Short mmCIF file of C-alpha atoms and ligand atoms in Angstrom, two decimals:
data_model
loop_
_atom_site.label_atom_id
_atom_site.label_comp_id
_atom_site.label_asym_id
_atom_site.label_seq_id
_atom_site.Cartn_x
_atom_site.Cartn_y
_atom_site.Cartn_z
CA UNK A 1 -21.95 -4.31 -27.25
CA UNK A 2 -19.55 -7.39 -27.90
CA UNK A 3 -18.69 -6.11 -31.40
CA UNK A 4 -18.27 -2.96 -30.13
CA UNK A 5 -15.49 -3.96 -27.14
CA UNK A 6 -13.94 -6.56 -29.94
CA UNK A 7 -13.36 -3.44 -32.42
CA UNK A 8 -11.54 -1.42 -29.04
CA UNK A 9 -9.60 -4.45 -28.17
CA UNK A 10 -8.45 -4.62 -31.49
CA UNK A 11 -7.66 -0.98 -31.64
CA UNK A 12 -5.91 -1.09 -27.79
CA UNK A 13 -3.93 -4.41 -29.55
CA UNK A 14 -2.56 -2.07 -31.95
CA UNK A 15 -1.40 0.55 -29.22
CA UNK A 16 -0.29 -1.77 -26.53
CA UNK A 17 2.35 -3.02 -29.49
CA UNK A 18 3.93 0.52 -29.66
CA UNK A 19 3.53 1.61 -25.90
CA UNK A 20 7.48 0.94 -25.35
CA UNK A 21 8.11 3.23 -28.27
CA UNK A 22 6.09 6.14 -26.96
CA UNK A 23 7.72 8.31 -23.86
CA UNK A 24 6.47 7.87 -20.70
CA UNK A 25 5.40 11.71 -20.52
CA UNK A 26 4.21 12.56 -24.37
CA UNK A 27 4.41 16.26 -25.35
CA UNK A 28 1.10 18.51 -26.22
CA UNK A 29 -1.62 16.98 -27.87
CA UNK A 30 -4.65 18.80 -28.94
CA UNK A 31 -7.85 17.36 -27.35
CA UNK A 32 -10.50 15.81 -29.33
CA UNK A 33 -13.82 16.96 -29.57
CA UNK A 34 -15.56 17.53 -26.06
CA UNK A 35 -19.18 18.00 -27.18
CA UNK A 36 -21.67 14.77 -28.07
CA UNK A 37 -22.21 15.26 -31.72
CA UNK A 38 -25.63 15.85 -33.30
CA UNK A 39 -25.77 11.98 -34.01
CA UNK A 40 -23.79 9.37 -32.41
CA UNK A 41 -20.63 8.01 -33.87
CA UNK A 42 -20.13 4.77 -34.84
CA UNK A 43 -16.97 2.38 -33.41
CA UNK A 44 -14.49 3.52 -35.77
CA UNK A 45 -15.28 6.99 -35.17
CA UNK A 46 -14.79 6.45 -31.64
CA UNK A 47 -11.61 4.83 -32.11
CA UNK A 48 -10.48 8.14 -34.13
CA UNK A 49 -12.09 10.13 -30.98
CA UNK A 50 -10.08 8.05 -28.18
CA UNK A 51 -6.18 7.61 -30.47
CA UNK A 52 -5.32 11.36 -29.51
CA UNK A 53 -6.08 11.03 -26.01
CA UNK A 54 -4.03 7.74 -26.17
CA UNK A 55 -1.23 9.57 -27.91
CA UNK A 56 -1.71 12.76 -25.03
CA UNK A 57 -1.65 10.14 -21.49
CA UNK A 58 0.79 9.51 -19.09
CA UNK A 59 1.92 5.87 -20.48
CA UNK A 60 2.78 3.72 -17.58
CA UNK A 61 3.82 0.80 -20.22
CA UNK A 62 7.14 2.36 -20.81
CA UNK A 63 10.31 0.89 -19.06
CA UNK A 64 11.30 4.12 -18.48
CA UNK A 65 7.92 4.94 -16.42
CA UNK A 66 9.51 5.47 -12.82
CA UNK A 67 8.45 8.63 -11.45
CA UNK A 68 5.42 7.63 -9.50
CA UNK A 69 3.92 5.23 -7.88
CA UNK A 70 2.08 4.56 -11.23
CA UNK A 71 3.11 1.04 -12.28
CA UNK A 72 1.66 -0.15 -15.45
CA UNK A 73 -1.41 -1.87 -14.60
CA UNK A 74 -2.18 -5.93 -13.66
CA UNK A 75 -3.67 -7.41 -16.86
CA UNK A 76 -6.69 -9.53 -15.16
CA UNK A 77 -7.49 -6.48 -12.85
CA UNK A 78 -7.81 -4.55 -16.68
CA UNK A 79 -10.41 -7.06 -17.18
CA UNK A 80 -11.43 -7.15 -14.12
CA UNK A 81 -12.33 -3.86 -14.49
CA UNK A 82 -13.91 -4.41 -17.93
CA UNK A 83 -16.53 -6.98 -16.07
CA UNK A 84 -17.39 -4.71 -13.49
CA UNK A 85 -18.84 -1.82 -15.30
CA UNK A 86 -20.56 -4.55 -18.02
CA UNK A 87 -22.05 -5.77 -14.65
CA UNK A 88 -23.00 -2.09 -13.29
CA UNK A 89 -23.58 -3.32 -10.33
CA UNK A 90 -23.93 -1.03 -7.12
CA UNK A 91 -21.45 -1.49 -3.69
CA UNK A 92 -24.55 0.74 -2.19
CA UNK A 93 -26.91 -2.07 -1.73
CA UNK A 94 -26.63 -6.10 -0.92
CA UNK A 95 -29.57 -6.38 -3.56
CA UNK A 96 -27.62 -4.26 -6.18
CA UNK A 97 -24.60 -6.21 -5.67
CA UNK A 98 -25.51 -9.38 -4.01
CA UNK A 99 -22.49 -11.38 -4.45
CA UNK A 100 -19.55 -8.54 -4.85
CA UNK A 101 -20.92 -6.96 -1.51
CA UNK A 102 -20.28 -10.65 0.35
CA UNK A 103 -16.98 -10.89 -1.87
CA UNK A 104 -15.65 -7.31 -1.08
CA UNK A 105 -16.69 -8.43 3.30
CA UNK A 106 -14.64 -11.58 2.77
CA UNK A 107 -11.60 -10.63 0.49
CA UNK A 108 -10.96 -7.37 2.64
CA UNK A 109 -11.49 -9.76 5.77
CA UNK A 110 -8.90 -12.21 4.23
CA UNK A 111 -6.74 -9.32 3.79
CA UNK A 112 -7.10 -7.57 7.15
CA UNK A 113 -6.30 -11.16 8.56
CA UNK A 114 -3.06 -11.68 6.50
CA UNK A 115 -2.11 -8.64 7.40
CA UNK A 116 -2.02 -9.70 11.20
CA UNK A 117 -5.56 -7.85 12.62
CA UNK A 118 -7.30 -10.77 13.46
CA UNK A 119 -10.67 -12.52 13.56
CA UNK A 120 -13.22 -10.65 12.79
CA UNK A 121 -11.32 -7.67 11.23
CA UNK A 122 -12.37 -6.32 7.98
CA UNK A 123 -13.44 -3.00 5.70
CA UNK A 124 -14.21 -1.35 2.91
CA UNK A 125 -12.99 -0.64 -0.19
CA UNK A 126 -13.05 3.69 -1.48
CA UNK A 127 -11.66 5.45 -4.43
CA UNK A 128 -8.41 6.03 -3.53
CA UNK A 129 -5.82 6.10 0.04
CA UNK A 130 -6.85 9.98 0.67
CA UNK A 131 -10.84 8.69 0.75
CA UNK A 132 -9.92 5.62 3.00
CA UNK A 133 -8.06 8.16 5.34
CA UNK A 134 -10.38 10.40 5.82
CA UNK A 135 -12.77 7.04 6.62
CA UNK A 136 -10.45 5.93 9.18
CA UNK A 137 -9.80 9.11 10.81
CA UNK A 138 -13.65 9.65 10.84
CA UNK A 139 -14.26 6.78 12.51
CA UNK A 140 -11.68 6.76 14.94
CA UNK A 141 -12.61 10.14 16.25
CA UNK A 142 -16.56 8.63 16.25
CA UNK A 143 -15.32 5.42 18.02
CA UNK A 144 -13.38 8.08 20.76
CA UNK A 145 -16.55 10.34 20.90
CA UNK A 146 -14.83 13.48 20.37
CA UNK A 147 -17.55 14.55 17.39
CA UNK A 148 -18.03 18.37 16.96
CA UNK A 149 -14.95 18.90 19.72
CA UNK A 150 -11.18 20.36 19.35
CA UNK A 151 -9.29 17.41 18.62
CA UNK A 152 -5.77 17.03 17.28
CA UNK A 153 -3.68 13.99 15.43
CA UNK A 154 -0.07 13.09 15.46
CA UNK A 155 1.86 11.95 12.87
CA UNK A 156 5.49 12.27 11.26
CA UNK A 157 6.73 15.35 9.83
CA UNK A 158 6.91 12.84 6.33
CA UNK A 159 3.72 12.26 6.71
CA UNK A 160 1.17 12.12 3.74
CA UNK A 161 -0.59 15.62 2.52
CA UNK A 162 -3.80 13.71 2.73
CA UNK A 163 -4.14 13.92 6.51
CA UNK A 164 -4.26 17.77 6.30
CA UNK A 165 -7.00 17.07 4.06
CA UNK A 166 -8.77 14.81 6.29
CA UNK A 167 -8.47 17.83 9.13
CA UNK A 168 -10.29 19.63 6.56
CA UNK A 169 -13.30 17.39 6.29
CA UNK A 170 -13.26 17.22 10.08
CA UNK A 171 -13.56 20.81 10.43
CA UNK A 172 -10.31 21.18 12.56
CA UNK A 173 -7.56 23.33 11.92
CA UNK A 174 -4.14 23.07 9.89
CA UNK A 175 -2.57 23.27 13.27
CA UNK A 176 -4.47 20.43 14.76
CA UNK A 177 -1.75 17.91 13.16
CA UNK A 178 1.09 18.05 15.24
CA UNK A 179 3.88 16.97 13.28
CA UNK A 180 7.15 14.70 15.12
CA UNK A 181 10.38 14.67 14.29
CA UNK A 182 12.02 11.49 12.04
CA UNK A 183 15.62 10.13 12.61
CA UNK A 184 18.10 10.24 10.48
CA UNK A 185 16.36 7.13 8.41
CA UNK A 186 13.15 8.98 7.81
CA UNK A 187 11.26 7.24 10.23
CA UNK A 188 8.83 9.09 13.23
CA UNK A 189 11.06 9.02 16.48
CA UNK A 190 8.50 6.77 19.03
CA UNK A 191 10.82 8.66 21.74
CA UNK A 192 9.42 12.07 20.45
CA UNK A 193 6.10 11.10 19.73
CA UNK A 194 5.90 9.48 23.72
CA UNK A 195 7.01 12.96 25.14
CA UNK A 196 5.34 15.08 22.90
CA UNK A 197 1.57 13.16 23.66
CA UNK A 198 2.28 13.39 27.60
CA UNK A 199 2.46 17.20 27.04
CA UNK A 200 -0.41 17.43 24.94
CA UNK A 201 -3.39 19.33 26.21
CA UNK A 202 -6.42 18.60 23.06
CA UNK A 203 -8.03 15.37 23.15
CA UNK A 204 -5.95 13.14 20.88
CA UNK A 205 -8.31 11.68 17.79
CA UNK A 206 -5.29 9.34 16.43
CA UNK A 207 -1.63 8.84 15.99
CA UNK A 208 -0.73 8.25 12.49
CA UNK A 209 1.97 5.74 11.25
CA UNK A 210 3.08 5.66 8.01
CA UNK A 211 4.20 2.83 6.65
CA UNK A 212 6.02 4.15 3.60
CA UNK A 213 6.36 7.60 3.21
CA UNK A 214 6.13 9.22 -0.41
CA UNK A 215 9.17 10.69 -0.90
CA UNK A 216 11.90 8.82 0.70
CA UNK A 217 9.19 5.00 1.43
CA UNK A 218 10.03 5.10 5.41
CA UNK A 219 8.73 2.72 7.39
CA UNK A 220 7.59 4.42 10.81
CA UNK A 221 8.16 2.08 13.80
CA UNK A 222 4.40 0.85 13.80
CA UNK A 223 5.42 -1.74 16.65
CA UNK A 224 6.69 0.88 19.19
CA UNK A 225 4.06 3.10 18.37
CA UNK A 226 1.42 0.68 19.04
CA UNK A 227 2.81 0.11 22.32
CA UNK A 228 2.60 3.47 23.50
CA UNK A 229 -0.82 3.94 21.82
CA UNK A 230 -2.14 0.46 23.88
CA UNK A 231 -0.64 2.75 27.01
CA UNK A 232 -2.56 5.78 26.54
CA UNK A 233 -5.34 4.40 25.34
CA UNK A 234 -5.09 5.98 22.00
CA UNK A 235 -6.13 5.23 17.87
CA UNK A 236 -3.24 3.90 16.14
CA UNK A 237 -3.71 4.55 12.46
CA UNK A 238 -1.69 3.18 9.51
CA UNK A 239 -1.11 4.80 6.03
CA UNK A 240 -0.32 1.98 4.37
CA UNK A 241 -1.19 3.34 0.92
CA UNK A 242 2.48 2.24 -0.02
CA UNK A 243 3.97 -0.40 2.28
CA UNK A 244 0.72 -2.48 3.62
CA UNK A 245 0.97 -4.80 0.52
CA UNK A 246 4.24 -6.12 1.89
CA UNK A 247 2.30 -7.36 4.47
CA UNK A 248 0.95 -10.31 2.06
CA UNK A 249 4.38 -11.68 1.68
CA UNK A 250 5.65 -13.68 4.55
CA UNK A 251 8.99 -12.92 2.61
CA UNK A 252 8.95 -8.96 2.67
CA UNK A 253 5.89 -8.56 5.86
CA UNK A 254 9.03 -7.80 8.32
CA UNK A 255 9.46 -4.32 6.11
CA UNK A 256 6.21 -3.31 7.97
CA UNK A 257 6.01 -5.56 11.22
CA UNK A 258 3.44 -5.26 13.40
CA UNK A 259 1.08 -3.58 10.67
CA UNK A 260 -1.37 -5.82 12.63
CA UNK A 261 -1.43 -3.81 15.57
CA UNK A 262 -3.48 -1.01 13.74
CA UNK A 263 -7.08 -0.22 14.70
CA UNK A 264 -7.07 1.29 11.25
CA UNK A 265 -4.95 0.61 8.30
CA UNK A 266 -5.11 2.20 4.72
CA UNK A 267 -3.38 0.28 1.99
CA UNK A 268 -3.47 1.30 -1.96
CA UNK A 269 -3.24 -1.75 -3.98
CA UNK A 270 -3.34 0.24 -7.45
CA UNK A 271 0.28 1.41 -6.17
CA UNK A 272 2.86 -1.62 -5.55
CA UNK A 273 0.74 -4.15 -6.96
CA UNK A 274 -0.85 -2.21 -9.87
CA UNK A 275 -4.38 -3.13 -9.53
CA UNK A 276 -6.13 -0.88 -12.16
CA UNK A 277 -7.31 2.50 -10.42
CA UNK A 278 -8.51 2.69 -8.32
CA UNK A 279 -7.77 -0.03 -5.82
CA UNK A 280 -7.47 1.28 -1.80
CA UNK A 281 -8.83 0.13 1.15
CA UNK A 282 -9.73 0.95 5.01
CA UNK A 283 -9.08 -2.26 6.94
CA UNK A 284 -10.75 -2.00 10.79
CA UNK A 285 -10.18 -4.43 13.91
CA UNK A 286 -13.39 -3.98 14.75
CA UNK A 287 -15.05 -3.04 10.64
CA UNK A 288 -18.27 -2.52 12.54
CA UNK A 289 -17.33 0.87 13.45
CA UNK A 290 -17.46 1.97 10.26
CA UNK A 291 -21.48 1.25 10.10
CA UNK A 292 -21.19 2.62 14.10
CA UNK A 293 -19.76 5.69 12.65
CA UNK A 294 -21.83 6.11 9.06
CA UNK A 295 -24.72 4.27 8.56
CA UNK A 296 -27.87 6.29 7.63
CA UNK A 297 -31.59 4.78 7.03
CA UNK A 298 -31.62 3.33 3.32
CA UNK A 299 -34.96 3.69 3.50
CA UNK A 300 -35.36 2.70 -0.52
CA UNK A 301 -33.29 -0.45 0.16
CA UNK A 302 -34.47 -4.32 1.08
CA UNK A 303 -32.03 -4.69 4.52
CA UNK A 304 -29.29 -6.16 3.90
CA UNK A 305 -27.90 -9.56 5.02
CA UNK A 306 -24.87 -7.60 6.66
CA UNK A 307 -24.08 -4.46 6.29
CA UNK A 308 -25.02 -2.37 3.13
CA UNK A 309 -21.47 -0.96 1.69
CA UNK A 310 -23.48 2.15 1.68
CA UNK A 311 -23.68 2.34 4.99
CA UNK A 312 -19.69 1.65 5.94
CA UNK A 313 -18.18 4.87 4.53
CA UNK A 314 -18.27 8.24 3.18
CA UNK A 315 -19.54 6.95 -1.07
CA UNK A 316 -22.77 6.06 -1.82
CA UNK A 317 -23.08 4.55 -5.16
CA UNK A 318 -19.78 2.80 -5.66
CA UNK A 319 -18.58 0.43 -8.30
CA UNK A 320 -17.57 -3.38 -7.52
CA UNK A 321 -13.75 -1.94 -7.51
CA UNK A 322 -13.49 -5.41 -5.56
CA UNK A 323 -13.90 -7.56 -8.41
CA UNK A 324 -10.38 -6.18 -10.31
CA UNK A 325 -8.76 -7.00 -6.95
CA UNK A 326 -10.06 -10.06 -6.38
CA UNK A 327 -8.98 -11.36 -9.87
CA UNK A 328 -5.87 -9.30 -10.01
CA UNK A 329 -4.76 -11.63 -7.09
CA UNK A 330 -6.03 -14.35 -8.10
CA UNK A 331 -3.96 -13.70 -11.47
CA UNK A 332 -0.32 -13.28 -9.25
CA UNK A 333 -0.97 -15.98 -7.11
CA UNK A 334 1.35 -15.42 -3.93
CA UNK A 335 4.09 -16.35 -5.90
CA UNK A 336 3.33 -13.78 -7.90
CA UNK A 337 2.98 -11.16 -5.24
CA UNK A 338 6.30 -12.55 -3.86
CA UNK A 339 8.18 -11.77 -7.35
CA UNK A 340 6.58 -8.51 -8.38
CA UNK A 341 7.38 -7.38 -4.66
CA UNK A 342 10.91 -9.20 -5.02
CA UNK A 343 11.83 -7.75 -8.95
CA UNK A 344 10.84 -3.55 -7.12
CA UNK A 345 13.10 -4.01 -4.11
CA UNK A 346 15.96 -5.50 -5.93
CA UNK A 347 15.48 -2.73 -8.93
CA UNK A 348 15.91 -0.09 -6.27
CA UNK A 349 19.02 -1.98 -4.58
CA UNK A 350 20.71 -2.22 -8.10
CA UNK A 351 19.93 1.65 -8.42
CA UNK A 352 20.91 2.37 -4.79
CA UNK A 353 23.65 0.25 -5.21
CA UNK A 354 24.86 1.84 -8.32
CA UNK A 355 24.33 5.41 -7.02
CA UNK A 356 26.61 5.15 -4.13
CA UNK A 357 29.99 6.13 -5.51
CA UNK A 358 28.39 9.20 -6.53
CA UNK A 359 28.71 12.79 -4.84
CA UNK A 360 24.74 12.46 -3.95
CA UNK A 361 22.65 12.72 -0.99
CA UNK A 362 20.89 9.74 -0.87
CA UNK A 363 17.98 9.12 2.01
CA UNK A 364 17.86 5.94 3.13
CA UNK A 365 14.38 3.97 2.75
CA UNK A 366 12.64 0.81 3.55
CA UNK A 367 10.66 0.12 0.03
CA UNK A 368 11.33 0.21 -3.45
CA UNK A 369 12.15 4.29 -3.74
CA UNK A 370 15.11 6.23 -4.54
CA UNK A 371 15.82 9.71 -4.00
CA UNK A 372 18.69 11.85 -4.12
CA UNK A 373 20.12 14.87 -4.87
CA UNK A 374 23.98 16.41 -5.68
CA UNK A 375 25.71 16.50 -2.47
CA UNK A 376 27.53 19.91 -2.83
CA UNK A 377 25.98 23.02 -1.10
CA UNK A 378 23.64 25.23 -2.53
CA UNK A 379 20.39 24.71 -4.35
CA UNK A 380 19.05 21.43 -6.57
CA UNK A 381 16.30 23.48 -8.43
CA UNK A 382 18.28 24.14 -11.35
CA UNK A 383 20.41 20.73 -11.29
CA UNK A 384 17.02 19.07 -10.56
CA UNK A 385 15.53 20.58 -13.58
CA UNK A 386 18.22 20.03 -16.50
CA UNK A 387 18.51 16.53 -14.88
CA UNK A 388 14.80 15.69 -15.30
CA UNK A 389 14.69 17.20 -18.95
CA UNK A 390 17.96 15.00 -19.83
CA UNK A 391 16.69 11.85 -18.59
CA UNK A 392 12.85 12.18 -20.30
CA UNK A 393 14.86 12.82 -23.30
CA UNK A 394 15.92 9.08 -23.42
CA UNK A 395 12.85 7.96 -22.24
CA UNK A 396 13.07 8.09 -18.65
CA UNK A 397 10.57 9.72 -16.26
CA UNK A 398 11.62 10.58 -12.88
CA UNK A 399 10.03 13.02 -10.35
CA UNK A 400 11.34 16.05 -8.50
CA UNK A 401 10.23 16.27 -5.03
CA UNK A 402 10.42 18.79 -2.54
CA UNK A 403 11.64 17.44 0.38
CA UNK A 404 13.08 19.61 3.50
CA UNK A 405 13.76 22.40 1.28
CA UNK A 406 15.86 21.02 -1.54
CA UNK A 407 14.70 19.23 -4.66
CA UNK A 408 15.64 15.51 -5.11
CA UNK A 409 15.06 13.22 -8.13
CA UNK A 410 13.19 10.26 -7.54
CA UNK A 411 12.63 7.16 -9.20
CA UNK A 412 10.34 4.32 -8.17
CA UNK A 413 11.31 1.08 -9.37
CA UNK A 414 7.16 -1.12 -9.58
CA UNK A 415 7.12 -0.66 -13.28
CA UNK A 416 8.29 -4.61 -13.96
CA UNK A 417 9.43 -3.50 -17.11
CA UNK A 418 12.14 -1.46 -16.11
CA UNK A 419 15.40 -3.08 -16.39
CA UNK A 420 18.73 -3.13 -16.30
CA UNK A 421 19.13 -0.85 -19.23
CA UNK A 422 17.15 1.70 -18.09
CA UNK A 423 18.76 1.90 -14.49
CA UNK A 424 22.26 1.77 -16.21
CA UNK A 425 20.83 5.15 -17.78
CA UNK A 426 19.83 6.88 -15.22
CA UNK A 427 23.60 5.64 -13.39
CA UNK A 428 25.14 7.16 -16.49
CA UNK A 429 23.01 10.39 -16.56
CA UNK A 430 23.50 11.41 -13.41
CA UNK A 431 27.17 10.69 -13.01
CA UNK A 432 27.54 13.23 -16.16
CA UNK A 433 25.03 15.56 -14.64
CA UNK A 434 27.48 15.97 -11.52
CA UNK A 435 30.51 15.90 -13.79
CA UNK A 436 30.02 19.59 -15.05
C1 PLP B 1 -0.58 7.86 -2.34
C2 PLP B 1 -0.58 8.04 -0.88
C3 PLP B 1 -1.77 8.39 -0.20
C4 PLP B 1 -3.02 8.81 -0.91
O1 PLP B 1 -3.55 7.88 -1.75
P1 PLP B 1 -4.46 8.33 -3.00
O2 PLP B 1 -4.90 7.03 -3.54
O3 PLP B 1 -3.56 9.11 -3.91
O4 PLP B 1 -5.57 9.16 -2.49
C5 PLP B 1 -1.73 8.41 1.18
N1 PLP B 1 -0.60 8.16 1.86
C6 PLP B 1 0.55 7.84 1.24
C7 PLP B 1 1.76 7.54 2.07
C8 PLP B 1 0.61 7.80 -0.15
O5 PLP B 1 1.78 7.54 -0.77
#
C-alpha cells in the first residue's frame, strides 16, 4: 500500500506543477474505462486510468477559479483526508472510532464555544450544509414536539434551496416555508419577520437566519432575530454554511454577531476555509437533542462512553471527516484563519472597489462575494452569457446566477491564489463587455 500511494503522489506531483496552466473549467474529455477489468491493474495502469479524469475536473488550483464557493483545498486537511480512509475507521460506533468519536465531541464543542453558544454546546459533523440542515431542522421540530403535525418555517426570501429540501424530508409542503422580505442590503427585515409570525396561524418549527446568503453573502440580522425568537418562544436556526467561520476570528466575528444566540447553527468549513470535502457541521446549545431526537438501539454495538455518532444524526456509517478538520486547523493556526479570512474580504473589496465606476448593478454584501450585472434595462441572459464565455477564455471562471429575475455574474474571491492580475481581468473584461 505505501508503494502504491508513493507512485500517486508522485504522479499528483507531476499534475499539481501544471494545475495553473490548465483552465479552471476544462472542455470534454472522454471518460476512462468504467468496468473492473478481467484482472486488476497494476499502479501505473491506474495512473493512466485516473490522468483523464484529472484532465476532465473542475480544477480549483487555478487563480482564475472564482465561481463558487470551491476554494482549492487546505493541504494538511488533503492529508488529513489521506489518514482517515488508511484508518477506515467508523463515526457509527465509540469502539469503531474510539478516539475520533471523543475528538469530533470536543473539536465541534471547541467550535460551538468560539462561536459564542456556550458550555456545554456541541454537534456533529454530516456530509455536507444541506445534511446538517435537514439535522437541525429535524431536531428542532422534535425538541418543539410538533412530529407528524402541519408545521411551517420562516426564513428570507435569499434563503438557501436546501431548506425546501429539508420540508421535503419532513413531509411538509413547498408552501410551508414562508419566505420574508430583505432590505435593500439583502438582509431578512426582523420588522417583517416580527409581524408576519404574530399573524401566523401553523405551529412555527423554526425561523431560519442566514448568515451569508449564496448569491449576494448577506448577513441576516441574527441578533434581532434572536430577540424576537427568545419572545415567542421560538427555534432560531443559523445557515452558516458560508459566514459561521468568521465567527473564529475575533477580527472578522462582528460580520456575523450574535451567531451565538442560535439553538442551531450549520457552518461548511470545506467552503471559506477549504477543508477538503466534505467538511460541515450542526452545532446545538443543547447537542443532546440530537441523540433526544435520533438515537435508535445499536443493538450490535458495546455502549458507548457518550453518545455513539450513530445515534446523533440522520448517517450511519460515517467517515472520521473530523480528522481533516482537526489538522486543517491545526495547519492555519488562528493566524492563519485570520489571513486566509483577511486575503477573501480584501480580494472582493479590490474587485468591488474596482467595479464601481462601472454602469453595473452591484448588490451590496457582507462576505467575500461579488455580483453584478449591466445596469441598463432589459435582460442580462445574453450579456451574462458572452461575458462568462469571454472571461473562461483567459482563464477565469465566474458563475451566472439567477437572482430576482435577472442574471448576474459572480465571482467569489477564497481561492488564495487569485490575485491582482486576475481581478485586473475581470475589471478590464467587463468594462469592454459594457462598452459595446
Ligand atoms: C452551500 C450552502 C448550503 C448547502 O451546503 P452543501 O454543503 O452544499 O449541502 C446551505 N446554505 C448556504 C447558505 C449555502 O451557501
Amino acid at each position: 500500500m505505501v508503494a502504491l500511494i508513493r507512485q500517486a503522489v508522485t504522479w499528483l506531483e507531476r499534475w499539481h506543477g501544471e494545475a495553473q496552466q490548465r483552465s479552471p473549467l476544462p472542455g470534454p474529455v472522454p471518460l476512462p474505462p468504467v468496468a473492473p477489468a478481467p484482472r486488476g491493474l497494476d499502479a501505473a495502469s491506474l495512473m493512466e486510468d485516473l490522468d483523464p479524469l484529472v484532465r476532465g475536473s473542475y480544477n480549483p488550483w487555478h487563480p482564475g477559479a472564482m465561481a463558487h464557493l470551491d476554494p482549492p483545498p487546505n493541504s494538511a486537511s488533503v492529508v488529513g483526508e489521506l489518514v482517515c480512509a488508511w484508518l477506515n475507521n467508523n463515526m457509527l460506533a465509540e469502539e469503531l472510532s474510539p478516539l475520533l468519536s471523543q475528538l469530533e465531541r470536543r473539536l465541534l464543542g471547541w467550535i460551538a464555544h468560539r462561536l459564542g453558544m456556550g458550555e456545554g454546546a456541541g454537534g456533529v459533523m454530516a456530509s455536507g450544509g444541506t445534511l446538517c440542515t435537514i439535522t437541525a431542522l429535524v431536531t428542532a421540530r422534535h425538541q418543539r414536539g410538533l412530529d407528524g403535525q402541519q408545521a411551517c418555517l420562516y426564513a428570507s426570501a435569499d434563503c438557501h434551496s436546501s431548506l425546501a429540501k429539508a420540508l421535503r424530508v419532513m413531509g411538509l409542503p413547498a408552501a410551508a416555508l414562508r419566505l420574508v422580505p430583505t432590505d435593500a442590503s439583502g438582509r431578512l427585515d426582523p420588522h417583517r419577520l416580527d409581524e408576519a409570525l404574530a399573524q401566523e396561524t401553523e405551529p412555527i418549527l423554526a425561523v431560519v437566519a442566514t448568515a451569508g446568503t449564496t448569491i449576494r453573502g448577506a448577513v441576516d440580522p441574527i441578533g434581532p432575530m434572536a430577540d424576537i425568537c427568545h419572545r415567542r418562544g421560538l427555534w432560531l436556526h443559523v445557515d452558516g454554511a458560508i459566514g459561521a467561520v468568521c465567527g473564529l476570528s475575533q477580527r472578522h466575528q462582528g460580520r456575523v454577531a450574535h451567531l451565538g444566540c442560535a439553538d442551531s447553527l450549520t457552518m461548511n468549513p470545506q467552503k471559506w476555509l477549504g477543508i477538503a470535502k466534505a467538511s460541515a457541521m450542526v452545532l446545538l446549545r443543547q447537542p443532546q437533542a440530537l441523540a433526544d431526537t435520533f438515537a435508535a438501539p445499536l443493538a450490535y454495538m458495546e455502549p458507548a462512553r457518550g453518545v455513539h455518532g450513530g445515534d446523533c444524526g440522520l448517517q450511519g456509517t460515517r467517515p472520521a471527516e473530523v480528522l481533516k478538520l482537526w489538522l486543517g486547523l491545526r495547519h492555519l493556526g488562528q493566524q492563519g484563519i485570520d489571513e486566509l479570512l483577511d486575503g477573501a474580504l480584501q480580494r472582493a473589496q479590490t474587485l468591488r472597489h474596482d467595479l464601481a465606476p462601472l454602469p453595473l448593478v452591484m448588490p451590496s454584501g457582507d462576505l467575500h462575494i461579488v455580483c453584478f450585472r449591466p445596469g441598463t434595462a432589459g435582460s442580462s441572459e445574453a450579456w451574462s452569457r458572452r461575458t462568462r464565455e469571454q472571461l473562461l477564455d483567459q482563464g477565469l471562471m465566474l458563475s451566472r446566477p439567477l437572482y430576482r429575475g435577472q442574471r448576474y455574474l459572480k465571482a467569489v474571491l477564497g481561492n488564495p491564489a487569485t490575485g491582482v492580475e486576475q481581478i485586473a481581468t475581470v475589471v478590464g473584461t467587463v468594462s469592454a463587455s459594457l462598452a459595446r
